[in-house]
Coordinates of C-alpha atoms and ligand atoms in Angstrom, one line a residue:
M160 CA 52.6 -89.7 -133.5
Q161 CA 55.9 -91.5 -134.3
Y162 CA 57.3 -93.9 -131.7
V163 CA 60.9 -95.1 -131.3
D164 CA 62.5 -97.0 -128.5
C165 CA 65.3 -94.6 -128.0
I166 CA 66.0 -91.0 -129.0
V167 CA 69.6 -90.0 -128.8
M168 CA 70.0 -86.2 -128.6
G169 CA 73.3 -85.2 -130.3
G170 CA 75.2 -87.2 -132.9
G171 CA 78.7 -86.6 -131.7
A172 CA 81.2 -89.3 -130.5
A173 CA 79.1 -90.5 -127.5
G174 CA 75.8 -90.3 -129.3
L175 CA 76.9 -92.2 -132.4
M176 CA 78.5 -95.0 -130.2
C177 CA 75.4 -95.2 -128.0
A178 CA 73.0 -95.3 -130.9
A179 CA 74.9 -98.0 -132.8
S180 CA 75.3 -100.1 -129.7
A181 CA 71.6 -99.8 -128.7
A182 CA 70.4 -100.6 -132.2
K183 CA 72.5 -103.7 -132.2
R184 CA 70.4 -104.8 -129.2
G185 CA 67.4 -104.6 -131.4
K186 CA 66.1 -101.2 -130.3
S187 CA 64.7 -98.7 -132.8
V188 CA 67.0 -95.7 -132.4
W189 CA 66.9 -92.1 -133.8
I190 CA 69.7 -89.6 -133.5
L191 CA 68.5 -86.0 -133.5
D192 CA 71.1 -83.4 -134.2
H193 CA 70.6 -79.7 -135.0
A194 CA 73.8 -79.4 -137.0
N195 CA 74.0 -80.0 -140.7
K196 CA 76.1 -83.1 -140.2
V197 CA 77.0 -85.4 -137.3
G198 CA 80.4 -85.9 -135.7
K199 CA 81.9 -82.5 -136.5
K200 CA 84.2 -82.6 -133.5
I201 CA 85.5 -85.9 -134.5
L202 CA 86.4 -84.5 -137.9
M203 CA 88.3 -81.5 -136.4
S204 CA 90.0 -83.5 -133.7
G205 CA 93.7 -84.3 -133.3
G206 CA 94.6 -81.8 -135.9
G207 CA 92.4 -83.7 -138.5
R208 CA 93.8 -87.1 -137.5
C209 CA 91.6 -87.8 -134.4
N210 CA 93.5 -89.0 -131.4
F211 CA 90.7 -91.6 -130.8
T212 CA 92.0 -93.3 -127.7
N213 CA 95.1 -94.0 -125.7
Y214 CA 97.0 -97.2 -124.7
F215 CA 97.2 -96.0 -121.1
I216 CA 93.6 -95.2 -120.0
E217 CA 93.3 -95.0 -116.2
P218 CA 90.6 -93.3 -114.0
E219 CA 93.4 -91.0 -112.7
N220 CA 93.4 -89.4 -116.2
F221 CA 89.9 -88.0 -115.6
L222 CA 88.7 -85.0 -113.5
S223 CA 85.3 -85.0 -111.9
T224 CA 83.8 -84.0 -108.6
N225 CA 83.3 -87.7 -108.1
P226 CA 86.5 -89.3 -109.3
H227 CA 85.1 -92.8 -108.9
F228 CA 82.2 -92.3 -111.3
C229 CA 84.2 -93.1 -114.5
I230 CA 85.8 -96.3 -113.2
S231 CA 83.1 -98.8 -114.0
A232 CA 82.4 -97.6 -117.6
L233 CA 86.1 -97.4 -118.4
S234 CA 86.6 -101.0 -117.3
R235 CA 83.5 -102.3 -119.2
Y236 CA 84.4 -100.6 -122.5
T237 CA 88.2 -100.3 -122.7
Q238 CA 90.6 -98.8 -125.3
Y239 CA 91.1 -102.4 -126.5
D240 CA 87.4 -102.7 -127.2
F241 CA 87.5 -99.6 -129.4
L242 CA 90.7 -101.0 -131.0
E243 CA 88.8 -104.2 -131.8
L244 CA 86.2 -102.0 -133.6
V245 CA 88.7 -100.1 -135.6
G246 CA 90.4 -103.4 -136.4
K247 CA 87.2 -104.7 -137.9
Y248 CA 87.5 -101.8 -140.4
D249 CA 91.2 -102.3 -140.9
L250 CA 91.9 -98.7 -139.8
A251 CA 95.5 -97.8 -140.1
Y252 CA 96.7 -96.0 -137.0
H253 CA 99.8 -95.1 -135.1
E254 CA 101.0 -94.2 -131.6
K255 CA 102.3 -90.7 -131.6
T256 CA 103.5 -90.1 -128.1
L257 CA 102.5 -91.1 -124.5
G258 CA 100.2 -93.9 -125.8
Q259 CA 98.2 -91.5 -127.9
L260 CA 96.6 -93.3 -131.0
F261 CA 95.9 -91.3 -134.2
C262 CA 94.6 -92.3 -137.6
D263 CA 97.3 -92.7 -140.2
N264 CA 95.0 -91.1 -142.7
K265 CA 92.1 -88.7 -141.7
A266 CA 89.7 -88.3 -138.7
K267 CA 86.9 -89.0 -141.2
D268 CA 87.9 -92.7 -141.1
I269 CA 86.7 -92.8 -137.4
L270 CA 83.5 -91.1 -138.3
H271 CA 83.0 -93.5 -141.2
I272 CA 83.3 -96.5 -138.8
L273 CA 80.7 -95.0 -136.4
L274 CA 78.3 -94.2 -139.3
S275 CA 78.8 -97.7 -140.8
E276 CA 78.0 -99.2 -137.4
C277 CA 74.9 -97.0 -137.1
D278 CA 73.8 -97.8 -140.7
T279 CA 74.2 -101.6 -140.4
S280 CA 72.2 -101.7 -137.1
G281 CA 69.4 -99.5 -138.5
V282 CA 69.9 -96.2 -136.7
V283 CA 68.0 -93.3 -138.3
I284 CA 70.0 -90.1 -138.2
H285 CA 68.1 -86.8 -138.5
T286 CA 70.4 -83.8 -138.9
Q287 CA 69.2 -80.1 -138.9
C288 CA 66.5 -81.3 -136.4
H289 CA 65.6 -78.8 -133.8
I290 CA 64.5 -80.2 -130.4
E291 CA 61.9 -77.8 -129.0
T292 CA 60.7 -79.6 -125.8
L293 CA 61.2 -82.8 -124.0
D294 CA 58.6 -83.9 -121.5
S295 CA 57.6 -87.0 -119.6
C296 CA 54.6 -88.7 -121.0
G297 CA 51.2 -88.3 -119.3
S298 CA 49.9 -91.4 -117.4
Q299 CA 47.5 -92.1 -120.3
E300 CA 50.3 -92.7 -122.8
K301 CA 52.3 -94.6 -120.2
N302 CA 49.5 -97.0 -119.4
S303 CA 48.5 -97.7 -122.9
E304 CA 47.2 -101.2 -123.0
N305 CA 48.7 -104.1 -125.0
V306 CA 52.0 -102.3 -125.1
P307 CA 54.9 -104.3 -123.4
D308 CA 56.5 -102.4 -120.5
D309 CA 59.9 -102.1 -122.3
V310 CA 58.4 -100.2 -125.2
K311 CA 55.9 -98.0 -123.4
P312 CA 56.5 -94.4 -124.2
R313 CA 58.0 -92.5 -121.3
F314 CA 58.9 -89.2 -123.1
I315 CA 57.5 -87.0 -125.8
L316 CA 59.7 -84.6 -127.8
Q317 CA 58.4 -81.7 -129.9
T318 CA 60.9 -81.3 -132.7
S319 CA 61.1 -79.7 -136.1
L320 CA 60.2 -83.1 -137.5
G321 CA 57.0 -83.2 -135.4
E322 CA 56.1 -85.0 -132.2
V323 CA 58.0 -88.1 -131.3
A324 CA 57.4 -90.5 -128.4
C325 CA 60.1 -92.8 -127.0
H326 CA 60.9 -95.1 -124.2
S327 CA 64.4 -93.8 -123.5
V328 CA 66.2 -90.5 -124.1
V329 CA 70.0 -90.3 -124.2
V330 CA 71.3 -86.8 -123.8
A331 CA 74.6 -86.7 -125.8
T332 CA 74.8 -83.0 -126.6
G333 CA 78.4 -82.6 -125.5
G334 CA 79.9 -79.5 -123.9
L335 CA 80.1 -75.8 -124.7
S336 CA 83.4 -75.6 -126.6
I337 CA 83.5 -74.4 -130.2
P338 CA 80.0 -73.0 -130.5
T339 CA 80.6 -72.6 -134.2
M340 CA 80.6 -76.4 -134.5
G341 CA 77.1 -76.7 -133.0
A342 CA 77.8 -76.7 -129.2
T343 CA 74.9 -75.7 -127.1
G344 CA 73.8 -75.9 -123.4
L345 CA 70.8 -78.0 -124.2
G346 CA 72.0 -81.0 -122.2
Y347 CA 72.4 -78.9 -119.1
D348 CA 68.9 -77.4 -119.6
V349 CA 67.4 -80.9 -119.9
A350 CA 69.3 -82.0 -116.7
K351 CA 68.0 -79.0 -114.8
Q352 CA 64.4 -79.5 -116.1
F353 CA 64.4 -83.0 -114.7
G354 CA 65.9 -82.0 -111.4
L355 CA 69.5 -83.0 -111.8
R356 CA 72.2 -80.7 -110.5
V357 CA 74.7 -79.2 -112.9
K358 CA 78.3 -78.4 -111.7
P359 CA 79.8 -75.1 -112.8
R360 CA 81.4 -75.3 -116.2
Y361 CA 84.7 -74.0 -117.5
A362 CA 86.5 -73.9 -120.8
S363 CA 89.3 -76.5 -120.4
L364 CA 92.2 -78.0 -122.4
V365 CA 92.6 -74.4 -123.5
P366 CA 95.5 -71.9 -124.0
F367 CA 96.2 -69.3 -121.3
T368 CA 96.1 -65.6 -121.9
F369 CA 98.2 -62.9 -120.2
K370 CA 98.2 -59.2 -119.6
D371 CA 101.0 -56.7 -119.3
H372 CA 101.7 -55.3 -115.9
Q373 CA 103.9 -52.3 -115.1
H374 CA 106.4 -54.5 -113.2
M375 CA 106.4 -57.3 -115.7
P376 CA 105.5 -56.9 -119.4
L377 CA 104.4 -60.5 -119.5
L378 CA 102.3 -60.4 -122.6
S379 CA 104.8 -58.4 -124.6
M380 CA 107.5 -60.9 -123.7
M381 CA 105.3 -63.8 -124.9
Q382 CA 104.3 -62.0 -128.1
S383 CA 108.0 -61.5 -129.0
L384 CA 108.3 -65.3 -128.6
A385 CA 105.2 -66.2 -130.5
G386 CA 105.8 -69.4 -132.5
V387 CA 108.7 -70.6 -130.3
A388 CA 108.1 -74.1 -128.8
L389 CA 110.1 -76.1 -126.3
P390 CA 109.7 -79.1 -124.0
V391 CA 108.8 -78.1 -120.5
S392 CA 107.4 -79.4 -117.3
V393 CA 104.5 -77.4 -116.0
S394 CA 102.8 -77.6 -112.6
C395 CA 99.7 -76.4 -110.9
Q396 CA 97.5 -77.7 -108.0
N397 CA 100.0 -80.6 -107.4
Q398 CA 99.8 -81.8 -111.0
S399 CA 102.6 -81.8 -113.5
F400 CA 102.9 -82.5 -117.2
S401 CA 106.0 -82.8 -119.2
E402 CA 105.2 -81.9 -122.8
A403 CA 105.7 -79.1 -125.3
L404 CA 104.9 -75.5 -124.6
L405 CA 104.2 -73.0 -127.3
F406 CA 104.3 -69.2 -127.0
T407 CA 101.5 -67.4 -128.8
H408 CA 100.4 -63.8 -129.4
K409 CA 97.9 -64.1 -126.5
G410 CA 100.1 -66.0 -124.1
L411 CA 100.9 -69.7 -123.7
S412 CA 99.6 -72.8 -125.5
G413 CA 100.9 -76.3 -126.5
P414 CA 100.0 -79.7 -125.0
A415 CA 101.7 -79.0 -121.7
I416 CA 99.6 -75.8 -121.2
L417 CA 96.3 -77.4 -122.4
Q418 CA 96.9 -80.3 -119.9
I419 CA 97.5 -78.1 -116.9
S420 CA 94.5 -75.9 -117.8
N421 CA 92.3 -78.8 -116.7
Y422 CA 93.7 -78.2 -113.1
W423 CA 93.9 -74.4 -113.2
N424 CA 91.4 -72.1 -111.4
T425 CA 91.4 -68.3 -111.8
G426 CA 94.2 -66.8 -109.8
D427 CA 96.3 -70.0 -109.5
T428 CA 100.0 -69.7 -110.0
V429 CA 101.5 -71.9 -112.8
T430 CA 105.1 -73.0 -112.4
I431 CA 107.2 -73.9 -115.4
D432 CA 110.5 -75.7 -115.7
F433 CA 112.0 -74.7 -119.1
L434 CA 114.8 -77.2 -118.7
P435 CA 113.1 -80.3 -117.4
H436 CA 115.7 -82.8 -118.4
E437 CA 118.8 -81.0 -117.2
S438 CA 120.1 -79.4 -114.1
L439 CA 121.1 -75.8 -114.7
E440 CA 123.0 -75.7 -111.5
L441 CA 125.2 -78.6 -112.6
I442 CA 125.6 -77.1 -116.1
L443 CA 126.9 -73.8 -114.6
Q444 CA 129.0 -75.5 -112.0
K445 CA 130.7 -77.6 -114.7
C446 CA 131.3 -74.4 -116.8
Q447 CA 133.0 -72.9 -113.7
Q448 CA 135.1 -76.0 -113.1
E449 CA 136.2 -76.1 -116.7
N450 CA 136.8 -72.4 -116.8
D451 CA 134.4 -72.0 -119.7
R452 CA 134.5 -68.4 -120.8
S453 CA 131.4 -68.5 -122.9
E454 CA 128.6 -66.0 -122.4
L455 CA 125.6 -67.1 -120.4
K456 CA 123.3 -66.8 -123.3
N457 CA 125.5 -69.0 -125.4
I458 CA 125.7 -71.7 -122.7
L459 CA 121.9 -71.6 -122.3
S460 CA 121.4 -71.8 -126.0
R461 CA 123.0 -75.2 -126.0
Y462 CA 119.9 -76.5 -124.2
M463 CA 117.0 -74.2 -125.1
P464 CA 116.0 -72.3 -128.3
K465 CA 118.3 -69.3 -128.8
R466 CA 115.3 -66.9 -129.3
F467 CA 113.8 -68.0 -126.0
V468 CA 117.1 -67.5 -124.1
N469 CA 117.7 -64.1 -125.6
V470 CA 114.2 -62.8 -124.9
W471 CA 114.1 -64.4 -121.5
L472 CA 117.4 -62.8 -120.4
E473 CA 116.5 -59.4 -121.8
S474 CA 113.0 -59.4 -120.3
H475 CA 114.1 -60.0 -116.7
P476 CA 115.9 -56.9 -115.5
S477 CA 117.1 -58.7 -112.4
L478 CA 119.4 -60.6 -114.7
Q479 CA 121.0 -57.6 -116.2
A480 CA 124.0 -57.7 -113.9
L481 CA 124.5 -61.4 -114.5
T482 CA 124.6 -61.1 -118.2
E483 CA 127.4 -58.6 -117.8
K484 CA 129.6 -61.0 -115.8
S485 CA 131.3 -64.2 -117.0
V486 CA 129.8 -67.5 -115.6
A487 CA 133.2 -68.1 -113.9
Q488 CA 132.5 -65.2 -111.6
Y489 CA 129.0 -66.3 -110.5
S490 CA 128.3 -66.7 -106.9
K491 CA 126.0 -69.5 -105.5
A492 CA 123.3 -66.9 -105.2
D493 CA 123.7 -65.9 -108.8
I494 CA 123.3 -69.5 -109.9
Q495 CA 120.3 -69.9 -107.6
Q496 CA 118.7 -66.9 -109.2
L497 CA 119.0 -68.5 -112.7
V498 CA 117.9 -71.9 -111.4
V499 CA 114.6 -70.3 -110.2
L500 CA 114.1 -68.4 -113.4
F501 CA 114.6 -71.4 -115.7
H502 CA 113.5 -74.3 -113.5
A503 CA 110.7 -72.8 -111.5
W504 CA 109.4 -69.8 -113.3
E505 CA 106.1 -68.7 -111.9
C506 CA 103.2 -66.9 -113.6
V507 CA 99.5 -66.2 -113.0
P508 CA 97.6 -66.3 -116.3
A509 CA 95.0 -63.6 -116.7
G510 CA 92.5 -66.1 -118.1
T511 CA 92.0 -68.6 -120.9
E512 CA 91.0 -68.3 -124.5
G513 CA 87.6 -69.6 -123.5
Y514 CA 85.1 -71.8 -125.3
K515 CA 86.1 -70.4 -128.7
T516 CA 89.3 -72.6 -128.7
A517 CA 88.8 -74.9 -125.7
E518 CA 88.8 -78.6 -126.6
V519 CA 86.5 -79.5 -123.7
T520 CA 84.1 -78.2 -121.0
K521 CA 85.1 -79.1 -117.5
G522 CA 82.2 -79.6 -115.1
G523 CA 78.6 -80.4 -116.2
V524 CA 75.8 -82.8 -115.2
D525 CA 76.4 -83.8 -111.6
T526 CA 77.5 -87.5 -111.6
D527 CA 75.9 -88.0 -108.1
D528 CA 72.5 -87.7 -109.9
V529 CA 73.4 -90.3 -112.5
S530 CA 74.0 -94.1 -112.2
S531 CA 77.7 -95.0 -113.0
K532 CA 76.4 -98.4 -114.2
T533 CA 73.5 -97.5 -116.5
F534 CA 74.1 -93.7 -117.0
E535 CA 70.4 -93.2 -116.2
A536 CA 69.3 -90.3 -114.1
K537 CA 68.7 -91.6 -110.6
K538 CA 65.3 -90.0 -110.3
T539 CA 64.0 -90.2 -113.9
P540 CA 63.9 -93.7 -115.3
G541 CA 64.6 -93.6 -119.1
L542 CA 66.6 -90.4 -119.1
F543 CA 70.4 -91.1 -119.8
F544 CA 73.4 -88.8 -120.0
V545 CA 76.6 -89.7 -121.8
G546 CA 79.9 -88.1 -123.0
E547 CA 81.1 -84.6 -122.3
V548 CA 77.8 -83.3 -121.0
L549 CA 78.6 -85.1 -117.7
D550 CA 81.0 -83.8 -115.1
V551 CA 83.8 -86.0 -116.3
T552 CA 86.8 -84.4 -118.2
G553 CA 89.8 -86.3 -119.6
W554 CA 93.3 -85.3 -120.1
L555 CA 94.5 -84.3 -123.5
G556 CA 95.6 -87.5 -125.5
G557 CA 92.5 -89.5 -126.6
Y558 CA 91.0 -89.7 -123.1
N559 CA 87.9 -87.6 -123.9
F560 CA 87.0 -89.8 -126.9
Q561 CA 87.5 -92.9 -124.8
W562 CA 85.1 -91.5 -122.3
A563 CA 82.6 -90.8 -125.1
W564 CA 82.9 -94.4 -126.4
A565 CA 82.8 -96.0 -123.0
S566 CA 79.8 -94.0 -121.6
G567 CA 77.9 -94.3 -124.9
Y568 CA 78.4 -98.0 -125.0
C569 CA 77.5 -98.7 -121.4
A570 CA 74.3 -96.6 -121.5
A571 CA 73.2 -98.4 -124.7
Q572 CA 73.1 -101.7 -122.7
Y573 CA 70.2 -100.2 -120.6
V574 CA 68.1 -98.0 -122.8
Ligands
FAD132 C1 89.4 -78.9 -131.7 C2 89.1 -80.1 -130.9 C3 90.0 -81.2 -130.9 C4 89.8 -82.3 -130.1 N1 90.6 -83.3 -130.3 C5 90.4 -84.4 -129.5 C6 91.2 -85.6 -129.7 O1 92.1 -85.7 -130.6 N2 91.0 -86.6 -128.8 C7 90.1 -86.6 -127.8 O2 89.9 -87.6 -127.1 N3 89.2 -85.6 -127.7 C8 89.4 -84.5 -128.5 N4 88.5 -83.4 -128.4 C9 87.4 -83.5 -127.4 C10 86.3 -84.4 -128.0 O3 86.0 -83.9 -129.3 C11 85.0 -84.4 -127.2 O4 85.3 -84.6 -125.8 C12 84.0 -85.4 -127.7 O5 83.6 -85.0 -129.0 C13 82.8 -85.3 -126.8 O6 81.8 -86.2 -127.4 P1 80.3 -85.9 -127.1 O7 79.6 -86.9 -128.0 O8 79.9 -85.9 -125.7 O9 80.0 -84.4 -127.7 P2 80.2 -83.9 -129.1 O10 81.1 -84.7 -129.9 O11 80.5 -82.4 -128.9 O12 78.8 -84.0 -129.8 C14 77.6 -83.3 -129.4 C15 76.6 -83.3 -130.5 O13 75.4 -82.8 -130.0 C16 74.9 -81.9 -131.0 N5 74.1 -80.9 -130.3 C17 74.5 -79.9 -129.4 N6 73.5 -79.1 -129.1 C18 72.4 -79.6 -129.7 C19 71.0 -79.2 -129.7 N7 70.6 -78.2 -129.0 N8 70.2 -80.0 -130.5 C20 70.6 -81.0 -131.2 N9 71.9 -81.4 -131.2 C21 72.8 -80.7 -130.5 C22 76.1 -81.3 -131.7 O14 75.8 -80.8 -133.0 C23 77.1 -82.5 -131.7 O15 76.9 -83.3 -132.9 C24 88.7 -82.3 -129.2 C25 87.8 -81.2 -129.1 C26 88.0 -80.1 -130.0 C27 87.0 -79.0 -129.9

């Protein structure tokens, strides 16, 4: 039977970082991945340019049932530690917006860095490897004489490569999003097998879908705006994000919507300010003072895309009367009606596009059952969980990769 110090299940962002860091400590490390190549999500991330971290990483940018869990790892392996690594490879990168750091060239440059780190430290990567079972070793193997404690096998895996024994197992199998890229629930199954709890999981950082209702043909309205993008401020569950919104054939997308989807639960109302940097009340009052005779839609089109304004006014029958009057004739109540419609428009999404398009899985292995220092299961020495498989979900903007790097690096110090 083969023996390695550490088996890393899953060669994504967290698994590659963990494997390279553990091997640098002198451990023999294998990565087992069932896909035909490792790091597929890195390659498809950030529109092919990988938003690999963010200048402004704070624990508040992460959601978890235990919001304190991420604090320690994020402070022990920071965005600047990752920048030091990319600096070693002279990676050209740029800040796009809100501290988000992207490769100048291609996401494959980040994968190249991780693979080089694995290669130089001696990590062995097995792709297309199927993990059939993972079990604790029997006492006979554990007590094998003349074997130092830190290399005594604690687990045996049955795989398509045969049987492998190891001292530590790192579960880095990620979440459920994009099944076509190799996502599976293996990490959750392993957690349950060893008695760890798993929090409910949801597709997150994901577009919203809508349905038509008799009183409000919401979906039809969004379909006629498909492709229109505008800056908004969107709120739900006391959280707000000011970024771009994109109308789609299924409903709403764009960074603002993906961000708020992290906080959205089925049935929640989402409030959208389509004019976050202006006051419509002041704009209209000014028009009245200046006796501006322009039509409402022309005034609004100075601040928002014309197609949006036209469809929005046509789709809200309550506004019909207003569009027939001149702005000079508007009462306070008329203005208030418009203010609500453009600054505080409310909708209840029917659902999300699901794991097919979600960037992450919210929820996962219960952090109460894992050490925030070592990432080891509290009740199973030698079994570690890192990355997205844990109940830690970052905002859009490089936060999820930083979590993968930080958790992978920290676990590697203890395997
Ligand atoms: C389209 C898209 C774009 C994204 N863009 C960004 C971005 O720009 N910035 C950012 O911070 N985050 C981004 N993310 C999120 C980010 O990719 C993930 O949070 C991150 O990859 C999680 O790392 P991980 O190592 O935990 O899991 P993953 O990277 O998903 O890796 C898991 C690995 O485990 C393997 N695996 C799964 N099941 C098994 C099994 N049964 N047996 C063996 N191996 C298995 C998989 O093949 C995979 O290689 C994006 C996600 C998507 C889907």
